[in-house]
Short mmCIF file of C-alpha atoms in Angstrom, two decimals:
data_model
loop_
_atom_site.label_atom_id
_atom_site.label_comp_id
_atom_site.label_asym_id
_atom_site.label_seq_id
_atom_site.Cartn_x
_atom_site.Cartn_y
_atom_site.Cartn_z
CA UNK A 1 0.00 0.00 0.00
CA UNK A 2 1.28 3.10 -0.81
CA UNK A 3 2.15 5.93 2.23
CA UNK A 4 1.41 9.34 1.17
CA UNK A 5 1.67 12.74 3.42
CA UNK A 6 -0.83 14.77 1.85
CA UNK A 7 -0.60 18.83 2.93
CA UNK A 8 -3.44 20.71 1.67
CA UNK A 9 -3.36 24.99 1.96
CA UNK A 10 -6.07 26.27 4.03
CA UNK A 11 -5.43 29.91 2.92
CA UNK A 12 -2.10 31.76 1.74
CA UNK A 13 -2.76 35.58 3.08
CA UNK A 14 -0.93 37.25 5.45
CA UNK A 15 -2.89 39.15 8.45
CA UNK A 16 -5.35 41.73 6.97
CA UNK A 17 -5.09 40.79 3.29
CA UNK A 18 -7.35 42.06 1.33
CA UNK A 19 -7.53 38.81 -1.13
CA UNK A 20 -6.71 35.57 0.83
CA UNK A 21 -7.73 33.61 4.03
CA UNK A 22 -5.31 33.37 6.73
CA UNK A 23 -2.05 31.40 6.17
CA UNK A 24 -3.04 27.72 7.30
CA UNK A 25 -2.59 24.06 6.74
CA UNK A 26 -3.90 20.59 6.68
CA UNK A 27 -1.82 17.65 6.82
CA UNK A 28 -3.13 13.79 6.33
CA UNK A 29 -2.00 10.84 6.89
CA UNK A 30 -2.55 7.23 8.58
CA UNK A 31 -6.12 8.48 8.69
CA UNK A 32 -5.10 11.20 11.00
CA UNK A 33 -5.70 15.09 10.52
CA UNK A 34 -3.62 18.19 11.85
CA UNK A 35 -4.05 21.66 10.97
CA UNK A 36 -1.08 24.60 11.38
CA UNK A 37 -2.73 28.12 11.91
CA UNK A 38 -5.51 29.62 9.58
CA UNK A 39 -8.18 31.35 11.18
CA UNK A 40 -11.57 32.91 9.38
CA UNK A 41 -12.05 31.20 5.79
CA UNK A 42 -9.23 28.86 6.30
CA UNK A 43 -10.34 26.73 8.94
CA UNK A 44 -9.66 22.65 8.43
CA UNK A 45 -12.99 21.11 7.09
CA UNK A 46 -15.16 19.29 9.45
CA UNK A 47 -14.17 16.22 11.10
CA UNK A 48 -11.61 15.08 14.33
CA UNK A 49 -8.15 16.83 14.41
CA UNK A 50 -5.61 15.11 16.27
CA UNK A 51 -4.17 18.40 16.82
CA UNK A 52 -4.41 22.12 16.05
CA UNK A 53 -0.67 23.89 16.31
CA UNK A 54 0.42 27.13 15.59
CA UNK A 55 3.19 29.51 14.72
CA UNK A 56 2.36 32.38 17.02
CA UNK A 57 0.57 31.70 20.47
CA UNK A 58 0.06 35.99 20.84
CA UNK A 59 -1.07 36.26 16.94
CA UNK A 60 -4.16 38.57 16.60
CA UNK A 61 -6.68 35.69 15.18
CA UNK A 62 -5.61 33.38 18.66
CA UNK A 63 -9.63 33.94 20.30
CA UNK A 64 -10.86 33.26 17.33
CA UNK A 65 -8.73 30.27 16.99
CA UNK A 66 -9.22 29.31 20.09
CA UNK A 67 -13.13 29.29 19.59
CA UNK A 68 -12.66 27.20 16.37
CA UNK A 69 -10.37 24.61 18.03
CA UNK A 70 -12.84 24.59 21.19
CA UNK A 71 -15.58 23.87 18.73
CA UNK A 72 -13.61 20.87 17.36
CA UNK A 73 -12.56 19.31 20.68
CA UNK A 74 -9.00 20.05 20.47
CA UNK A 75 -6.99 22.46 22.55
CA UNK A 76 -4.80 24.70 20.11
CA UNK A 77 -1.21 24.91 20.73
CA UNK A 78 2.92 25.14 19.74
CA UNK A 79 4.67 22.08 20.31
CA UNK A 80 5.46 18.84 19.17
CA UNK A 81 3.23 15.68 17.61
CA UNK A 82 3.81 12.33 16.06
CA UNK A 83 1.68 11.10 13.96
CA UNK A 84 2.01 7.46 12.91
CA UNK A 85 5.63 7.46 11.45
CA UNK A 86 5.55 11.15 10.89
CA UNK A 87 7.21 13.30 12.99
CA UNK A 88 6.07 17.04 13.92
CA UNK A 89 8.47 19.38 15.39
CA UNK A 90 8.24 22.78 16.64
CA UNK A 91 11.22 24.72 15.94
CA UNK A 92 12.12 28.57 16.78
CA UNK A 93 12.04 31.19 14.25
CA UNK A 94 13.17 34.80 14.66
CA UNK A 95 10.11 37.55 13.64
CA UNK A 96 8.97 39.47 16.45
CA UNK A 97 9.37 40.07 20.16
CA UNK A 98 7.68 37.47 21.78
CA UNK A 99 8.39 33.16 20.89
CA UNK A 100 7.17 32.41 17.20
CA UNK A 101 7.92 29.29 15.79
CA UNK A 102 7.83 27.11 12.45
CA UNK A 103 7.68 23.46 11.93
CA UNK A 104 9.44 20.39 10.97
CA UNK A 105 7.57 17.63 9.89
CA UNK A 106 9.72 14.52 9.15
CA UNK A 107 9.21 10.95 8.01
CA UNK A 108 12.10 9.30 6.87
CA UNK A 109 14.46 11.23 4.40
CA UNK A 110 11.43 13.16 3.89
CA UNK A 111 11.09 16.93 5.25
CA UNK A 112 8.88 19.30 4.90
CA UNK A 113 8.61 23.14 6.14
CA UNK A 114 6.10 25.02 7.84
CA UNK A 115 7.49 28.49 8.28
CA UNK A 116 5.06 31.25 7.23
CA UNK A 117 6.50 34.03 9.23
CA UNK A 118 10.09 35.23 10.17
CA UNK A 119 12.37 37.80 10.06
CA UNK A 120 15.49 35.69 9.38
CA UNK A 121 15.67 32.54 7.20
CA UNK A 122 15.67 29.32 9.51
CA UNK A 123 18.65 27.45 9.23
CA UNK A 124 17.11 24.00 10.40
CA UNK A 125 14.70 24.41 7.24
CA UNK A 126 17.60 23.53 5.32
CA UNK A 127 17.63 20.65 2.37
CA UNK A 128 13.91 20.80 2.59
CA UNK A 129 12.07 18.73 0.44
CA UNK A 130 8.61 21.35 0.66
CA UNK A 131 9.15 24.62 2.69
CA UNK A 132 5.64 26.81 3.00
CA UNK A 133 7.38 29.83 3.61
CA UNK A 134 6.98 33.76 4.36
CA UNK A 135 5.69 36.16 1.55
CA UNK A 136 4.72 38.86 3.23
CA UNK A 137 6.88 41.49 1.70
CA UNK A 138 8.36 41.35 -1.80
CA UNK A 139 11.91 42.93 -2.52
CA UNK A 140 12.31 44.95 0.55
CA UNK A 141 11.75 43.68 4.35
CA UNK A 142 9.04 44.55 6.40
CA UNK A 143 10.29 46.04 10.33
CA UNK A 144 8.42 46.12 13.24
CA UNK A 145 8.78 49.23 15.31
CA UNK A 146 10.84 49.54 18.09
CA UNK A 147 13.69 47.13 15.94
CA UNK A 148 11.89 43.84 17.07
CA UNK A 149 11.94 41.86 13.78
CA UNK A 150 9.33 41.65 11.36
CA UNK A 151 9.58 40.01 7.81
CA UNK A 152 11.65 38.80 5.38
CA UNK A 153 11.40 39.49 1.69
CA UNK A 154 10.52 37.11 -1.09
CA UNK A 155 13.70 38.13 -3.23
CA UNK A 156 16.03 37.64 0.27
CA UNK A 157 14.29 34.55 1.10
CA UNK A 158 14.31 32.61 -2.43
CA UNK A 159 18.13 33.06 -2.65
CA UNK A 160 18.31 31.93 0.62
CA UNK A 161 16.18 28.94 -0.04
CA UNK A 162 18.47 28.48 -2.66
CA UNK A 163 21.99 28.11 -0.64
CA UNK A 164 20.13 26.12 1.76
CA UNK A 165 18.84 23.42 -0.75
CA UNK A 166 15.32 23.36 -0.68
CA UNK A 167 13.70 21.47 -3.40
CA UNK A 168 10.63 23.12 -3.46
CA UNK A 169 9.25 26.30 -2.28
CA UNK A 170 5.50 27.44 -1.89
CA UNK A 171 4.95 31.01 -1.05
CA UNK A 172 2.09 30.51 1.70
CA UNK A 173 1.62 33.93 3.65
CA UNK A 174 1.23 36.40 0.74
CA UNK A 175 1.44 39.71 1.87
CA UNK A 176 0.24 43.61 -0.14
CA UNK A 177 3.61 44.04 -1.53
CA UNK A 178 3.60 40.67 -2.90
CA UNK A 179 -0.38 40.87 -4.12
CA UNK A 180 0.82 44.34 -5.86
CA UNK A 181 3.53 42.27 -7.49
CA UNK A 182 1.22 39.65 -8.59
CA UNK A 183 -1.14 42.22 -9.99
CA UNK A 184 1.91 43.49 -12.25
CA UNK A 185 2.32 40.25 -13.80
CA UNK A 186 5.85 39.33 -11.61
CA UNK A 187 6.98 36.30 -10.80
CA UNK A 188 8.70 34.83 -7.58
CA UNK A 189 12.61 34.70 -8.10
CA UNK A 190 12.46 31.05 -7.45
CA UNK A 191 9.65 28.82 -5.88
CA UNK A 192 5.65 29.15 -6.98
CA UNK A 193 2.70 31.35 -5.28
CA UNK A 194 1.09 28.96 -2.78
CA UNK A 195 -2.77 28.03 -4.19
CA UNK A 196 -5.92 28.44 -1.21
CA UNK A 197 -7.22 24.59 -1.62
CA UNK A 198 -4.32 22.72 -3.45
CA UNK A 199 -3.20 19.32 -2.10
CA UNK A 200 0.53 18.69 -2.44
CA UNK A 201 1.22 14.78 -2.13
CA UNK A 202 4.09 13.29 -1.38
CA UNK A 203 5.03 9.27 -1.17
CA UNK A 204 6.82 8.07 1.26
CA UNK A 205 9.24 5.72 0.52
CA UNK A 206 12.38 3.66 2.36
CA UNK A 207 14.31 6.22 -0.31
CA UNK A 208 12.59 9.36 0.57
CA UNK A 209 10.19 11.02 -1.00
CA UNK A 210 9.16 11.30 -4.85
#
């Protein structure tokens, strides 16, 4: 029987965008369900979640994440899962001035990225098979006030992707700069715009994925 990971987008916007749903996720597998973020219009369809993590525990949409998770029985959190032979883990990202995180999920050779917000490019997202990554600004960075981070641009972050050897990049939290871009016909120096709704699949195999 073949073993799949299936990772479906939820939404691709960044916070406030005028055009997409909240940046989430839904991964499948063994008959098990676990969704990363979202919040209003990208919420994981109905049914049992073994759990519902996320990036930020202080983001904005948290009550009404909260609510949403309440609603589905499951307590929302950042932190670590397994799930059959897949492996979730929480890892540290830089962005703002509280703990924000992205995600590792691993089974086998295979690894793929959850990172939709930082500041600075995760090292431990290197040789990534998939990385959902950051897209909120386009060819400049985005800074917080007050110096505390913020986010990293598309152009900074494909090149990066690039050294680090990721295989495959989706661009999952798709920011106004990036939407103006988009309008003007531009594309991505490297990697595709992440799709609200599209499935990527990926077999797992004793040689990794394909």
């Amino acid at each position: 029987m073949t073993r799949r990971l299936r990772l479906t987008l939820l939404g691709v916007g960044a916070m406030n965008s005028p055009r997409f749903a909240p940046a989430g996720l839904l991964l499948r597998h063994a008959g098990q369900r676990v969704a990363f973020d979202g919040g209003p219009g990208a919420e994981p369809p109905p049914g049992r979640l073994a759990a519902w993590l996320v990036t930020d525990e202080q983001a904005e949409l948290r009550s009404r994440l909260r609510r949403s998770a309440a609603e589905r029985d499951v307590a929302l959190r950042a932190g670590d899962l397994d799930v059959g032979e897949v492996r979730v883990r929480r890892r540290p990202v830089v962005h703002t001035s509280h703990p924000a995180y992205g995600y590792r999920v691993e089974a086998g050779e295979l690894l793929v990225v959850w990172a939709p917000e930082f500041w600075e490019f995760p090292t431990w997202a290197a040789g990534a098979d998939l990385m959902f990554a950051e897209a909120a600004a386009w060819n400049r960075p985005i800074r917080f006030r007050g110096g505390v981070g913020g986010h990293a641009d598309v152009h900074a972050i494909a090149a990066e992707a690039g050294r680090r050897g990721v295989r495959r990049l989706v661009w999952a939290h798709i920011g106004r700069p990036s939407i103006r871009a988009i309008d003007a016909g531009l594309e991505p120096p490297a990697g595709e715009w992440g799709v609200e709704g599209r499935t990527y699949s990926l077999r797992l195999s004793p040689d990794g994925p394909s």
